[in-house]
């Protein structure tokens, strides 16, 4: 078989750099003997409804710096479990595969997070020629050192902390910043380090309100009448659960929300400071990708097109030790990467006096 047409789709929540991947796929494909690229609109939904957009260098011009995805995305369409109007669920995977054949897609590049890549793997097992590109601002996929979008999200969160510091200091307040990340604390940990947070609460280290309070009091005793606390959306108190808006958001995941607000309420009776909380939310997902994410996205898109052209299906591109490599999709999904509470990053943060809400011991620098 020789490859003539590659389809590409973006699934799940968007991340800065998606468009840069599309651009790299199209430009690489064109240079690999004039392969055509077709964009599938709105993720797997577009494959089900045969909604496509022909992509050439013209359509992807300038996309390296554009946030979001020009193809659209959804995290609600799983072809193996499509909700019917009567409230049931049906398997439409065979339709998706038939549509791809009809459209003469010789390969489908799926750019997605764990959920979309799992679907890609299963469609691959049923005969669709898939290549995966990992994506999520959460950076929680074990298979890759970094996912594109992560460092742009860190920049956004760090900028938010810098701004909050100004107003926290002026008003002698405790400012809580809730960041995304689901069950992994990567965004909170990195933004907290970069933005000089005083306390970082992550899902991997259950916190005690008394320990957060102790850190704030300790700073106050030192004349630092304000504190910055980064709260990962998945952070949970010892013996408690994370805060959710709903346990079933319709995409196979619960929707987090309320972690900072809960902490504010729990802290209030114990400290004299005024407390304010900010939920950074989807600001972390939008915006122009930073140079690191543009370059990573370009490298991954390029390699994905090469894999498709070489008929190396069922694989996922990723970054390992600074190198772009590819691994079997089957190995790549279902393996979530979480922060190691005993790892070097957490140890460094602790060593410079950042609290994780798990120890009441005082900072020797304050003695
Ligand atoms: O996985 C990316 C992510 O942004 C998470 O950090 C967050 O919990 C979730 O998606 C939000 O999803 P939605 O856009 O569906 O609200």
mmCIF file of C-alpha atoms and ligand atoms in Angstrom:
data_model
loop_
_atom_site.group_PDB
_atom_site.id
_atom_site.type_symbol
_atom_site.label_atom_id
_atom_site.label_comp_id
_atom_site.label_asym_id
_atom_site.label_seq_id
_atom_site.Cartn_x
_atom_site.Cartn_y
_atom_site.Cartn_z
ATOM 1 C CA UNK A 1 0.000 0.000 0.000
ATOM 2 C CA UNK A 2 1.309 3.413 -0.661
ATOM 3 C CA UNK A 3 0.012 6.331 1.317
ATOM 4 C CA UNK A 4 -1.714 9.116 -0.570
ATOM 5 C CA UNK A 5 -4.025 10.784 1.928
ATOM 6 C CA UNK A 6 -3.558 11.458 5.644
ATOM 7 C CA UNK A 7 -6.406 12.569 7.866
ATOM 8 C CA UNK A 8 -5.727 14.502 11.037
ATOM 9 C CA UNK A 9 -8.020 15.252 13.966
ATOM 10 C CA UNK A 10 -7.770 17.023 17.308
ATOM 11 C CA UNK A 11 -9.625 15.409 20.219
ATOM 12 C CA UNK A 12 -10.242 16.260 23.865
ATOM 13 C CA UNK A 13 -9.546 19.580 25.551
ATOM 14 C CA UNK A 14 -7.501 22.004 23.474
ATOM 15 C CA UNK A 15 -3.906 22.943 24.283
ATOM 16 C CA UNK A 16 -1.646 25.662 22.900
ATOM 17 C CA UNK A 17 0.353 24.080 20.065
ATOM 18 C CA UNK A 18 -2.387 22.007 18.399
ATOM 19 C CA UNK A 19 -2.350 24.232 15.324
ATOM 20 C CA UNK A 20 1.430 24.021 15.160
ATOM 21 C CA UNK A 21 1.127 20.221 14.977
ATOM 22 C CA UNK A 22 -1.403 20.532 12.135
ATOM 23 C CA UNK A 23 0.923 22.851 10.259
ATOM 24 C CA UNK A 24 3.864 20.474 10.645
ATOM 25 C CA UNK A 25 1.804 17.463 9.525
ATOM 26 C CA UNK A 26 0.597 19.260 6.401
ATOM 27 C CA UNK A 27 3.967 20.722 5.453
ATOM 28 C CA UNK A 28 5.791 17.444 6.034
ATOM 29 C CA UNK A 29 3.165 15.479 4.090
ATOM 30 C CA UNK A 30 3.417 17.820 1.136
ATOM 31 C CA UNK A 31 7.156 17.342 1.035
ATOM 32 C CA UNK A 32 6.892 13.560 1.290
ATOM 33 C CA UNK A 33 5.892 13.068 -2.302
ATOM 34 C CA UNK A 34 2.858 15.330 -2.276
ATOM 35 C CA UNK A 35 0.696 13.495 0.264
ATOM 36 C CA UNK A 36 -2.694 15.113 0.797
ATOM 37 C CA UNK A 37 -3.832 16.074 4.277
ATOM 38 C CA UNK A 38 -7.482 16.261 5.269
ATOM 39 C CA UNK A 39 -8.544 17.785 8.575
ATOM 40 C CA UNK A 40 -11.435 16.100 10.381
ATOM 41 C CA UNK A 41 -13.649 18.659 12.119
ATOM 42 C CA UNK A 42 -14.496 18.394 15.817
ATOM 43 C CA UNK A 43 -12.531 15.265 16.614
ATOM 44 C CA UNK A 44 -14.150 11.846 16.299
ATOM 45 C CA UNK A 45 -17.533 13.543 15.886
ATOM 46 C CA UNK A 46 -16.405 14.797 12.470
ATOM 47 C CA UNK A 47 -15.341 11.314 11.452
ATOM 48 C CA UNK A 48 -18.773 10.048 12.394
ATOM 49 C CA UNK A 49 -20.516 12.821 10.477
ATOM 50 C CA UNK A 50 -18.036 12.980 7.572
ATOM 51 C CA UNK A 51 -17.143 16.623 8.146
ATOM 52 C CA UNK A 52 -13.750 17.328 6.637
ATOM 53 C CA UNK A 53 -11.551 20.202 5.525
ATOM 54 C CA UNK A 54 -8.781 19.853 2.945
ATOM 55 C CA UNK A 55 -5.571 21.252 4.428
ATOM 56 C CA UNK A 56 -2.707 22.602 2.329
ATOM 57 C CA UNK A 57 0.169 24.916 3.151
ATOM 58 C CA UNK A 58 -2.214 27.791 2.483
ATOM 59 C CA UNK A 59 -4.704 26.746 5.180
ATOM 60 C CA UNK A 60 -1.973 26.229 7.758
ATOM 61 C CA UNK A 61 -0.075 29.429 7.015
ATOM 62 C CA UNK A 62 0.801 31.297 10.219
ATOM 63 C CA UNK A 63 -0.740 28.599 12.406
ATOM 64 C CA UNK A 64 2.416 28.036 14.429
ATOM 65 C CA UNK A 65 1.487 30.919 16.712
ATOM 66 C CA UNK A 66 -2.274 30.462 16.916
ATOM 67 C CA UNK A 67 -3.896 29.005 20.053
ATOM 68 C CA UNK A 68 -6.828 26.579 20.057
ATOM 69 C CA UNK A 69 -7.425 24.272 17.105
ATOM 70 C CA UNK A 70 -8.707 25.408 13.729
ATOM 71 C CA UNK A 71 -10.296 21.964 13.326
ATOM 72 C CA UNK A 72 -12.417 22.213 16.443
ATOM 73 C CA UNK A 73 -12.441 19.569 19.160
ATOM 74 C CA UNK A 74 -14.745 17.784 21.520
ATOM 75 C CA UNK A 75 -14.183 15.528 24.488
ATOM 76 C CA UNK A 76 -17.697 14.161 24.364
ATOM 77 C CA UNK A 77 -17.564 11.839 21.380
ATOM 78 C CA UNK A 78 -16.388 8.317 21.996
ATOM 79 C CA UNK A 79 -17.362 6.286 18.886
ATOM 80 C CA UNK A 80 -17.525 3.168 21.072
ATOM 81 C CA UNK A 81 -20.161 4.732 23.312
ATOM 82 C CA UNK A 82 -22.323 7.266 21.497
ATOM 83 C CA UNK A 83 -25.301 8.496 23.484
ATOM 84 C CA UNK A 84 -28.600 8.000 21.720
ATOM 85 C CA UNK A 85 -31.558 10.398 22.009
ATOM 86 C CA UNK A 86 -33.428 7.755 24.009
ATOM 87 C CA UNK A 87 -30.707 7.822 26.665
ATOM 88 C CA UNK A 88 -28.968 4.634 25.569
ATOM 89 C CA UNK A 89 -25.427 4.088 24.336
ATOM 90 C CA UNK A 90 -24.352 2.539 21.042
ATOM 91 C CA UNK A 91 -21.074 1.452 19.481
ATOM 92 C CA UNK A 92 -20.524 3.406 16.249
ATOM 93 C CA UNK A 93 -16.861 2.473 15.801
ATOM 94 C CA UNK A 94 -17.627 0.439 12.674
ATOM 95 C CA UNK A 95 -19.203 3.568 11.091
ATOM 96 C CA UNK A 96 -16.135 5.614 11.891
ATOM 97 C CA UNK A 97 -13.869 3.037 10.274
ATOM 98 C CA UNK A 98 -16.174 2.710 7.243
ATOM 99 C CA UNK A 99 -16.251 6.514 6.830
ATOM 100 C CA UNK A 100 -12.469 6.710 6.953
ATOM 101 C CA UNK A 101 -12.261 4.032 4.232
ATOM 102 C CA UNK A 102 -14.864 5.823 2.136
ATOM 103 C CA UNK A 103 -12.915 9.056 2.355
ATOM 104 C CA UNK A 104 -9.782 7.121 1.392
ATOM 105 C CA UNK A 105 -7.872 8.053 4.491
ATOM 106 C CA UNK A 106 -4.795 5.852 4.364
ATOM 107 C CA UNK A 107 -3.832 6.978 7.855
ATOM 108 C CA UNK A 108 -5.456 8.998 10.623
ATOM 109 C CA UNK A 109 -3.259 11.129 12.878
ATOM 110 C CA UNK A 110 -5.032 11.537 16.216
ATOM 111 C CA UNK A 111 -3.807 14.431 18.343
ATOM 112 C CA UNK A 112 -5.290 13.929 21.766
ATOM 113 C CA UNK A 113 -4.964 13.240 25.455
ATOM 114 C CA UNK A 114 -5.350 9.937 27.219
ATOM 115 C CA UNK A 115 -9.036 9.573 26.296
ATOM 116 C CA UNK A 116 -8.620 10.275 22.560
ATOM 117 C CA UNK A 117 -5.503 8.131 22.326
ATOM 118 C CA UNK A 118 -7.314 5.241 23.992
ATOM 119 C CA UNK A 119 -10.044 5.532 21.356
ATOM 120 C CA UNK A 120 -7.350 5.687 18.647
ATOM 121 C CA UNK A 121 -5.737 2.536 20.000
ATOM 122 C CA UNK A 122 -9.057 0.675 19.989
ATOM 123 C CA UNK A 123 -9.902 1.856 16.468
ATOM 124 C CA UNK A 124 -6.398 0.738 15.475
ATOM 125 C CA UNK A 125 -7.102 -2.714 16.888
ATOM 126 C CA UNK A 126 -10.169 -2.834 14.631
ATOM 127 C CA UNK A 127 -8.162 -1.992 11.536
ATOM 128 C CA UNK A 128 -7.980 1.809 11.309
ATOM 129 C CA UNK A 129 -4.470 3.008 10.484
ATOM 130 C CA UNK A 130 -3.753 5.390 13.326
ATOM 131 C CA UNK A 131 -0.790 7.408 14.550
ATOM 132 C CA UNK A 132 -1.033 9.207 17.899
ATOM 133 C CA UNK A 133 0.286 12.583 19.033
ATOM 134 C CA UNK A 134 -0.031 13.214 22.796
ATOM 135 C CA UNK A 135 -1.559 16.475 23.957
ATOM 136 C CA UNK A 136 -2.631 17.939 27.274
ATOM 137 C CA UNK A 137 -1.715 20.999 29.292
ATOM 138 C CA UNK A 138 -1.683 18.681 32.332
ATOM 139 C CA UNK A 139 1.591 16.974 31.251
ATOM 140 C CA UNK A 140 0.343 13.795 32.886
ATOM 141 C CA UNK A 141 1.172 11.185 30.230
ATOM 142 C CA UNK A 142 3.849 8.729 31.324
ATOM 143 C CA UNK A 143 5.042 8.055 27.778
ATOM 144 C CA UNK A 144 6.413 11.522 27.130
ATOM 145 C CA UNK A 145 8.670 13.906 29.026
ATOM 146 C CA UNK A 146 6.455 16.839 28.104
ATOM 147 C CA UNK A 147 3.237 17.421 26.261
ATOM 148 C CA UNK A 148 2.983 20.622 24.232
ATOM 149 C CA UNK A 149 0.793 23.263 25.822
ATOM 150 C CA UNK A 150 2.136 22.550 29.291
ATOM 151 C CA UNK A 151 4.824 25.219 29.335
ATOM 152 C CA UNK A 152 2.471 27.813 27.886
ATOM 153 C CA UNK A 153 0.010 27.001 30.670
ATOM 154 C CA UNK A 154 2.850 27.397 33.184
ATOM 155 C CA UNK A 155 3.627 30.815 31.751
ATOM 156 C CA UNK A 156 0.007 31.866 32.135
ATOM 157 C CA UNK A 157 -0.165 30.582 35.707
ATOM 158 C CA UNK A 158 3.172 32.175 36.602
ATOM 159 C CA UNK A 159 2.025 35.503 35.214
ATOM 160 C CA UNK A 160 -1.146 35.189 37.296
ATOM 161 C CA UNK A 161 0.951 34.579 40.423
ATOM 162 C CA UNK A 162 3.137 37.593 39.692
ATOM 163 C CA UNK A 163 0.037 39.748 39.427
ATOM 164 C CA UNK A 164 -1.544 38.267 42.532
ATOM 165 C CA UNK A 165 1.657 38.911 44.486
ATOM 166 C CA UNK A 166 1.413 42.653 43.796
ATOM 167 C CA UNK A 167 -2.096 42.935 45.111
ATOM 168 C CA UNK A 168 -1.553 40.405 47.933
ATOM 169 C CA UNK A 169 1.385 42.443 49.187
ATOM 170 C CA UNK A 170 -0.483 45.745 48.954
ATOM 171 C CA UNK A 171 -3.465 44.455 50.917
ATOM 172 C CA UNK A 172 -1.640 42.047 53.243
ATOM 173 C CA UNK A 173 -3.839 39.263 52.037
ATOM 174 C CA UNK A 174 -3.591 35.548 51.492
ATOM 175 C CA UNK A 175 -4.195 34.840 47.829
ATOM 176 C CA UNK A 176 -5.151 31.385 46.620
ATOM 177 C CA UNK A 177 -4.735 30.514 42.955
ATOM 178 C CA UNK A 178 -6.500 27.398 41.667
ATOM 179 C CA UNK A 179 -4.886 25.847 38.614
ATOM 180 C CA UNK A 180 -5.817 22.929 36.358
ATOM 181 C CA UNK A 181 -4.179 19.520 36.084
ATOM 182 C CA UNK A 182 -6.841 16.953 37.020
ATOM 183 C CA UNK A 183 -5.238 14.303 39.270
ATOM 184 C CA UNK A 184 -1.672 15.485 38.678
ATOM 185 C CA UNK A 185 0.031 18.460 40.283
ATOM 186 C CA UNK A 186 2.467 19.333 37.488
ATOM 187 C CA UNK A 187 0.977 22.716 36.653
ATOM 188 C CA UNK A 188 0.676 23.710 40.319
ATOM 189 C CA UNK A 189 4.206 22.568 41.150
ATOM 190 C CA UNK A 190 5.895 24.265 38.199
ATOM 191 C CA UNK A 191 3.889 27.479 38.405
ATOM 192 C CA UNK A 192 4.379 27.560 42.167
ATOM 193 C CA UNK A 193 8.135 27.248 41.775
ATOM 194 C CA UNK A 194 8.325 29.816 38.987
ATOM 195 C CA UNK A 195 5.913 32.220 40.669
ATOM 196 C CA UNK A 196 7.498 31.999 44.149
ATOM 197 C CA UNK A 197 4.456 30.570 45.892
ATOM 198 C CA UNK A 198 4.661 30.076 49.643
ATOM 199 C CA UNK A 199 2.512 26.953 49.637
ATOM 200 C CA UNK A 200 1.763 24.527 46.797
ATOM 201 C CA UNK A 201 -1.049 22.028 47.239
ATOM 202 C CA UNK A 202 -1.053 19.094 44.821
ATOM 203 C CA UNK A 203 -3.164 15.937 44.539
ATOM 204 C CA UNK A 204 -0.152 13.738 45.254
ATOM 205 C CA UNK A 205 0.364 15.248 48.730
ATOM 206 C CA UNK A 206 -2.788 15.451 50.854
ATOM 207 C CA UNK A 207 -2.808 18.651 52.890
ATOM 208 C CA UNK A 208 -3.807 19.713 56.380
ATOM 209 C CA UNK A 209 -5.394 23.116 56.838
ATOM 210 C CA UNK A 210 -3.393 23.520 60.051
ATOM 211 C CA UNK A 211 -0.141 23.123 58.113
ATOM 212 C CA UNK A 212 -1.160 25.768 55.556
ATOM 213 C CA UNK A 213 -2.154 28.024 58.423
ATOM 214 C CA UNK A 214 1.204 27.419 60.154
ATOM 215 C CA UNK A 215 3.081 28.493 57.028
ATOM 216 C CA UNK A 216 1.050 31.685 56.712
ATOM 217 C CA UNK A 217 1.536 32.518 60.399
ATOM 218 C CA UNK A 218 5.227 31.798 60.168
ATOM 219 C CA UNK A 219 5.543 34.282 57.313
ATOM 220 C CA UNK A 220 3.483 36.845 59.208
ATOM 221 C CA UNK A 221 5.772 36.459 62.232
ATOM 222 C CA UNK A 222 8.668 37.252 59.909
ATOM 223 C CA UNK A 223 6.990 40.423 58.735
ATOM 224 C CA UNK A 224 5.649 38.947 55.507
ATOM 225 C CA UNK A 225 2.036 39.882 55.933
ATOM 226 C CA UNK A 226 0.875 38.220 52.739
ATOM 227 C CA UNK A 227 1.070 34.718 51.283
ATOM 228 C CA UNK A 228 0.552 33.082 47.922
ATOM 229 C CA UNK A 229 -0.923 29.595 47.806
ATOM 230 C CA UNK A 230 -1.197 27.598 44.574
ATOM 231 C CA UNK A 231 -3.977 25.023 44.772
ATOM 232 C CA UNK A 232 -4.126 22.299 42.148
ATOM 233 C CA UNK A 233 -7.739 21.646 41.209
ATOM 234 C CA UNK A 234 -7.241 18.026 42.289
ATOM 235 C CA UNK A 235 -5.737 18.838 45.700
ATOM 236 C CA UNK A 236 -7.463 17.148 48.611
ATOM 237 C CA UNK A 237 -7.203 17.380 52.399
ATOM 238 C CA UNK A 238 -5.865 14.411 54.322
ATOM 239 C CA UNK A 239 -8.610 11.823 54.610
ATOM 240 C CA UNK A 240 -10.839 13.793 52.221
ATOM 241 C CA UNK A 241 -11.587 13.846 48.536
ATOM 242 C CA UNK A 242 -10.828 16.387 45.821
ATOM 243 C CA UNK A 243 -13.460 19.026 45.002
ATOM 244 C CA UNK A 244 -15.722 18.275 42.068
ATOM 245 C CA UNK A 245 -18.396 20.172 40.214
ATOM 246 C CA UNK A 246 -19.721 16.877 38.894
ATOM 247 C CA UNK A 247 -18.534 13.287 39.047
ATOM 248 C CA UNK A 248 -19.601 12.626 35.464
ATOM 249 C CA UNK A 249 -18.864 15.404 32.995
ATOM 250 C CA UNK A 250 -19.904 13.215 30.073
ATOM 251 C CA UNK A 251 -16.337 12.618 28.881
ATOM 252 C CA UNK A 252 -15.406 9.809 31.199
ATOM 253 C CA UNK A 253 -13.899 12.237 33.706
ATOM 254 C CA UNK A 254 -15.288 14.077 36.696
ATOM 255 C CA UNK A 255 -15.081 17.876 36.469
ATOM 256 C CA UNK A 256 -12.942 19.427 39.160
ATOM 257 C CA UNK A 257 -13.803 22.743 40.734
ATOM 258 C CA UNK A 258 -13.940 24.463 44.105
ATOM 259 C CA UNK A 259 -10.594 23.424 45.610
ATOM 260 C CA UNK A 260 -9.420 26.980 46.331
ATOM 261 C CA UNK A 261 -12.815 28.124 47.542
ATOM 262 C CA UNK A 262 -13.011 25.199 49.933
ATOM 263 C CA UNK A 263 -9.557 25.957 51.302
ATOM 264 C CA UNK A 264 -10.485 29.624 51.739
ATOM 265 C CA UNK A 265 -13.514 28.655 53.826
ATOM 266 C CA UNK A 266 -11.535 26.153 55.858
ATOM 267 C CA UNK A 267 -8.707 28.624 56.511
ATOM 268 C CA UNK A 268 -10.872 31.616 57.364
ATOM 269 C CA UNK A 269 -11.630 30.782 61.007
ATOM 270 C CA UNK A 270 -7.933 30.209 61.704
ATOM 271 C CA UNK A 271 -6.118 33.234 60.314
ATOM 272 C CA UNK A 272 -6.515 36.963 60.655
ATOM 273 C CA UNK A 273 -5.622 37.784 57.078
ATOM 274 C CA UNK A 274 -8.222 38.478 54.488
ATOM 275 C CA UNK A 275 -8.344 35.671 51.966
ATOM 276 C CA UNK A 276 -9.197 35.873 48.276
ATOM 277 C CA UNK A 277 -9.203 33.104 45.732
ATOM 278 C CA UNK A 278 -8.855 33.119 41.954
ATOM 279 C CA UNK A 279 -9.688 30.251 39.639
ATOM 280 C CA UNK A 280 -7.468 30.517 36.573
ATOM 281 C CA UNK A 281 -9.566 28.023 34.631
ATOM 282 C CA UNK A 282 -9.516 27.930 30.856
ATOM 283 C CA UNK A 283 -7.185 30.921 30.581
ATOM 284 C CA UNK A 284 -4.554 28.195 30.950
ATOM 285 C CA UNK A 285 -5.716 26.498 27.778
ATOM 286 C CA UNK A 286 -5.892 29.483 25.446
ATOM 287 C CA UNK A 287 -3.381 31.848 23.946
ATOM 288 C CA UNK A 288 -0.435 31.667 21.634
ATOM 289 C CA UNK A 289 1.921 28.751 22.377
ATOM 290 C CA UNK A 290 5.306 29.763 23.726
ATOM 291 C CA UNK A 291 8.444 28.920 21.712
ATOM 292 C CA UNK A 292 9.061 25.616 23.528
ATOM 293 C CA UNK A 293 5.549 24.402 22.767
ATOM 294 C CA UNK A 294 5.705 25.627 19.155
ATOM 295 C CA UNK A 295 8.916 23.714 18.597
ATOM 296 C CA UNK A 296 7.762 20.554 20.393
ATOM 297 C CA UNK A 297 4.458 20.582 18.494
ATOM 298 C CA UNK A 298 6.303 21.028 15.210
ATOM 299 C CA UNK A 299 8.683 18.159 15.958
ATOM 300 C CA UNK A 300 5.862 15.827 16.954
ATOM 301 C CA UNK A 301 3.691 16.746 13.960
ATOM 302 C CA UNK A 302 6.605 16.229 11.598
ATOM 303 C CA UNK A 303 7.399 12.795 13.054
ATOM 304 C CA UNK A 304 3.734 11.768 13.024
ATOM 305 C CA UNK A 305 3.466 12.545 9.292
ATOM 306 C CA UNK A 306 6.651 10.591 8.680
ATOM 307 C CA UNK A 307 5.290 7.591 10.580
ATOM 308 C CA UNK A 308 2.038 7.727 8.623
ATOM 309 C CA UNK A 309 3.898 7.945 5.313
ATOM 310 C CA UNK A 310 6.081 5.003 6.316
ATOM 311 C CA UNK A 311 2.938 3.003 7.238
ATOM 312 C CA UNK A 312 4.130 2.619 10.826
ATOM 313 C CA UNK A 313 0.664 2.563 12.310
ATOM 314 C CA UNK A 314 -0.448 1.988 15.885
ATOM 315 C CA UNK A 315 2.343 4.144 17.215
ATOM 316 C CA UNK A 316 2.536 7.365 19.172
ATOM 317 C CA UNK A 317 5.208 10.026 18.898
ATOM 318 C CA UNK A 318 6.692 11.386 22.099
ATOM 319 C CA UNK A 319 9.619 13.188 23.668
ATOM 320 C CA UNK A 320 12.097 11.106 25.647
ATOM 321 C CA UNK A 321 15.306 12.495 27.051
ATOM 322 C CA UNK A 322 14.990 15.432 24.673
ATOM 323 C CA UNK A 323 14.613 13.209 21.600
ATOM 324 C CA UNK A 324 11.484 12.665 19.532
ATOM 325 C CA UNK A 325 10.811 8.930 19.372
ATOM 326 C CA UNK A 326 7.791 6.711 18.772
ATOM 327 C CA UNK A 327 6.301 3.987 20.949
ATOM 328 C CA UNK A 328 3.399 1.547 20.506
ATOM 329 C CA UNK A 329 0.079 3.278 21.227
ATOM 330 C CA UNK A 330 -0.887 0.261 23.287
ATOM 331 C CA UNK A 331 1.957 0.992 25.698
ATOM 332 C CA UNK A 332 1.376 4.685 25.778
ATOM 333 C CA UNK A 333 -2.175 5.075 26.982
ATOM 334 C CA UNK A 334 -3.631 4.324 30.409
ATOM 335 C CA UNK A 335 -0.382 5.327 32.032
ATOM 336 C CA UNK A 336 -0.759 8.554 33.902
ATOM 337 C CA UNK A 337 2.319 10.372 35.160
ATOM 338 C CA UNK A 338 1.968 11.996 38.559
ATOM 339 C CA UNK A 339 4.293 14.094 40.669
ATOM 340 C CA UNK A 340 6.629 12.050 42.864
ATOM 341 C CA UNK A 341 6.252 13.483 46.382
ATOM 342 C CA UNK A 342 9.774 12.253 47.107
ATOM 343 C CA UNK A 343 11.190 13.546 43.817
ATOM 344 C CA UNK A 344 13.755 16.235 43.167
ATOM 345 C CA UNK A 345 11.316 19.004 42.239
ATOM 346 C CA UNK A 346 9.308 18.684 45.437
ATOM 347 C CA UNK A 347 12.521 18.338 47.453
ATOM 348 C CA UNK A 348 13.919 21.507 45.877
ATOM 349 C CA UNK A 349 10.733 23.399 46.604
ATOM 350 C CA UNK A 350 10.775 22.252 50.223
ATOM 351 C CA UNK A 351 14.477 23.078 50.530
ATOM 352 C CA UNK A 352 13.840 26.700 49.588
ATOM 353 C CA UNK A 353 11.008 26.970 52.098
ATOM 354 C CA UNK A 354 7.874 26.251 50.066
ATOM 355 C CA UNK A 355 5.246 24.361 52.046
ATOM 356 C CA UNK A 356 3.078 21.519 50.720
ATOM 357 C CA UNK A 357 0.535 21.647 53.495
ATOM 358 C CA UNK A 358 1.783 18.451 55.100
ATOM 359 C CA UNK A 359 4.141 19.675 57.779
ATOM 360 C CA UNK A 360 3.691 22.042 60.679
ATOM 361 C CA UNK A 361 7.434 22.208 61.398
ATOM 362 C CA UNK A 362 8.806 25.692 61.150
ATOM 363 C CA UNK A 363 11.235 26.879 58.528
ATOM 364 C CA UNK A 364 14.768 27.003 60.052
ATOM 365 C CA UNK A 365 15.320 30.265 58.179
ATOM 366 C CA UNK A 366 12.652 31.830 60.387
ATOM 367 C CA UNK A 367 14.205 30.894 63.696
HETATM 368 O O1 LIG B 1 -7.099 17.842 30.737
HETATM 369 C C1 LIG B 1 -7.029 19.202 30.469
HETATM 370 C C2 LIG B 1 -7.981 19.970 31.338
HETATM 371 O O2 LIG B 1 -7.807 21.352 31.041
HETATM 372 C C3 LIG B 1 -7.845 19.710 32.842
HETATM 373 O O3 LIG B 1 -6.731 20.351 33.412
HETATM 374 C C4 LIG B 1 -9.172 20.185 33.340
HETATM 375 O O4 LIG B 1 -9.557 19.556 34.534
HETATM 376 C C5 LIG B 1 -10.110 19.790 32.234
HETATM 377 O O5 LIG B 1 -9.325 19.646 31.064
HETATM 378 C C6 LIG B 1 -11.213 20.768 31.972
HETATM 379 O O6 LIG B 1 -12.045 20.234 31.019
HETATM 380 P P1 LIG B 1 -13.234 21.038 30.333
HETATM 381 O O7 LIG B 1 -12.637 21.924 29.281
HETATM 382 O O8 LIG B 1 -14.077 19.972 29.754
HETATM 383 O O9 LIG B 1 -13.896 21.838 31.410
#
